[in-house]
Short mmCIF file of C-alpha atoms in Angstrom, two decimals:
data_model
loop_
_atom_site.label_atom_id
_atom_site.label_comp_id
_atom_site.label_asym_id
_atom_site.label_seq_id
_atom_site.Cartn_x
_atom_site.Cartn_y
_atom_site.Cartn_z
CA GLY A 1 145.16 188.89 106.00
CA ASN A 2 145.20 189.64 109.84
CA SER A 3 143.14 186.12 110.49
CA GLY A 4 146.17 184.45 109.21
CA ALA A 5 148.50 186.66 111.45
CA ASP A 6 146.29 185.61 114.31
CA ASP A 7 146.30 181.69 113.46
CA GLY A 8 150.04 181.49 113.95
CA MET A 9 149.73 183.58 117.40
CA GLY A 10 146.65 181.74 118.90
CA GLY A 11 148.34 178.31 117.92
CA ALA A 12 151.47 179.12 119.74
CA GLU A 13 149.38 180.45 122.52
CA GLY A 14 147.00 177.22 122.67
CA GLY A 15 143.93 179.32 124.36
CA GLY A 16 143.41 181.90 121.31
CA GLY A 17 142.56 178.95 118.84
CA GLY A 18 139.13 179.02 119.93
CA LYS A 19 138.74 183.05 118.83
CA THR A 20 140.35 182.37 115.90
CA GLN A 21 137.42 179.59 114.64
CA ASP A 22 135.00 181.96 116.85
CA LYS A 23 135.66 184.31 114.21
CA GLN A 24 135.96 181.84 111.12
CA ALA A 25 132.34 180.53 111.94
CA LEU A 26 131.57 184.35 112.20
CA ALA A 27 133.04 184.52 108.80
CA GLU A 28 131.15 181.53 107.63
CA GLN A 29 127.71 182.97 109.13
CA GLN A 30 127.85 186.42 107.42
CA GLU A 31 129.26 184.65 104.12
CA LEU A 32 126.19 182.36 104.23
CA LEU A 33 123.73 185.32 105.24
CA ARG A 34 125.14 187.72 102.52
CA ARG A 35 124.97 184.79 99.79
CA GLU A 36 121.26 184.28 100.96
CA TYR A 37 120.39 187.74 100.41
CA GLU A 38 122.17 188.40 97.40
CA GLY A 39 119.98 185.22 96.43
CA ARG A 40 116.39 186.78 97.77
CA LEU A 41 117.75 189.80 96.27
CA ALA A 42 118.01 188.22 92.48
CA ASP A 43 114.95 186.30 93.05
CA LEU A 44 113.22 189.93 94.09
CA GLU A 45 114.86 191.44 90.61
CA LYS A 46 113.88 188.38 88.34
CA GLU A 47 110.28 188.98 89.79
CA ARG A 48 110.14 192.63 89.24
CA GLU A 49 111.17 192.15 85.76
CA THR A 50 108.75 189.93 85.30
CA ILE A 51 106.26 192.28 86.32
CA GLU A 52 107.53 194.79 84.45
CA GLU A 53 107.21 192.44 81.37
CA GLU A 54 104.00 191.49 82.10
CA LYS A 55 103.05 195.18 82.50
CA ALA A 56 104.59 196.17 79.24
CA GLN A 57 101.98 192.49 77.73
CA VAL A 58 98.85 193.89 79.24
CA ASP A 59 99.52 197.79 78.31
CA ARG A 60 100.20 196.02 74.41
CA TYR A 61 96.84 194.19 74.37
CA LYS A 62 95.15 197.04 76.10
CA GLN A 63 96.80 198.86 73.12
CA LEU A 64 95.65 196.41 70.89
CA LEU A 65 92.03 196.28 72.67
CA LEU A 66 91.66 200.16 72.08
CA LYS A 67 92.79 200.07 68.34
CA GLN A 68 90.17 197.24 67.89
CA ARG A 69 87.17 199.26 69.12
CA ASP A 70 88.00 201.91 67.48
CA ILE A 71 87.97 199.77 64.19
CA MET A 72 84.39 198.38 65.40
CA ILE A 73 83.52 201.86 66.12
CA ALA A 74 83.91 203.36 62.70
CA LEU A 75 82.85 200.07 61.09
CA THR A 76 79.50 200.60 62.95
CA GLN A 77 79.13 204.18 61.85
CA ARG A 78 80.21 202.82 58.06
CA LEU A 79 77.37 200.48 58.71
CA ASN A 80 74.81 202.93 59.80
CA GLU A 81 75.44 205.56 57.22
CA ARG A 82 74.65 202.38 54.65
CA ASP A 83 71.87 201.83 56.14
CA GLU A 84 70.37 205.24 56.21
CA GLN A 85 71.69 205.61 52.36
CA ILE A 86 69.58 202.26 51.70
CA MET A 87 66.68 203.07 53.33
CA ALA A 88 66.61 206.92 51.54
CA LEU A 89 66.96 204.86 48.16
CA GLN A 90 64.37 202.39 49.09
CA ASP A 91 61.41 205.44 49.80
CA GLU A 92 63.04 206.59 46.63
CA LEU A 93 62.04 203.65 44.84
CA ASP A 94 58.88 203.30 46.65
CA ALA A 95 57.69 207.39 45.56
CA TYR A 96 58.77 206.21 41.70
CA ASP A 97 56.89 202.96 42.51
CA ARG A 98 53.71 205.37 43.59
CA HIS A 99 53.91 207.55 40.48
CA GLN A 100 54.36 204.61 38.02
CA LYS A 101 51.05 203.09 39.91
CA GLU A 102 48.87 206.28 39.49
CA LEU A 103 50.68 207.15 36.29
CA GLU A 104 49.46 203.67 34.86
CA GLU A 105 45.98 204.46 35.93
CA LYS A 106 45.58 207.32 34.41
CA LEU A 107 46.65 205.68 31.72
CA ASP A 108 44.02 202.94 31.88
CA GLU A 109 41.55 205.06 32.56
CA LYS A 110 42.59 207.76 28.96
CA THR A 111 42.56 204.36 26.71
CA ALA A 112 39.03 203.39 28.72
CA GLN A 113 37.69 206.97 27.71
CA LEU A 114 39.39 206.60 24.13
CA ILE A 115 37.94 203.06 23.33
CA HIS A 116 34.51 204.54 24.75
CA LEU A 117 34.91 207.57 22.70
CA GLN A 118 35.97 205.68 19.50
CA ARG A 119 32.55 202.85 20.48
CA VAL A 120 30.42 205.99 20.50
CA THR A 121 31.77 207.91 17.19
CA ILE A 122 31.90 204.66 15.17
CA GLU A 123 27.96 203.86 15.96
CA HIS A 124 27.15 207.87 15.27
CA ASN A 125 29.41 207.48 11.88
CA ALA A 126 28.02 204.34 11.36
CA VAL A 127 24.02 205.70 11.54
CA SER A 128 24.53 208.83 10.38
CA PRO A 129 23.09 209.98 6.72
CA VAL A 130 26.54 212.73 6.70
CA LYS A 131 29.73 210.89 6.56
CA ASN A 132 32.54 212.86 7.79
CA THR A 133 35.44 211.73 5.78
CA ALA A 134 38.11 213.51 8.34
CA LEU A 135 36.60 211.69 11.26
CA ALA A 136 36.73 208.19 9.15
CA GLN A 137 40.68 209.14 9.13
CA ALA A 138 40.87 209.83 12.44
CA LEU A 139 39.07 206.51 13.61
CA GLY A 140 41.90 204.82 11.79
CA ASP A 141 41.73 201.13 11.74
CA TRP A 142 38.67 201.43 13.90
CA ALA A 143 36.14 203.27 11.36
CA PRO A 144 33.94 200.72 9.36
CA PRO A 145 34.65 200.24 5.43
CA THR A 146 33.04 202.85 3.85
CA GLY A 147 31.46 201.79 0.29
#
């Protein structure tokens, strides 16, 4: 509003036209500077928003990695527990195997003793003039036929 009034007066005086041009040039320069600063501020704001978004994304990745780490730790613990269970069961199985082997060895020993005893008894019964029917019955199929 003011500069318009100055224009009218400056044109009448003749010498005042330079002032108006100077003011106009100054106003244009200020407008250019203002726009440039606004542009830079807008750019900075965009950059700040981008950085905020990237930080948020990095935080999300961090959370995800922490969750994955926790899951891996839990799985590792469960695998370790399983390994311990398997080793305990293997030890138990080994103990049963040893016990079974001992029992088989004892059975073989007793079987050998029984066979020896039967053989000796049969030989004794064969040469003995006294026949023992209880002994013959105990020997079962091993006993030689009486007759």
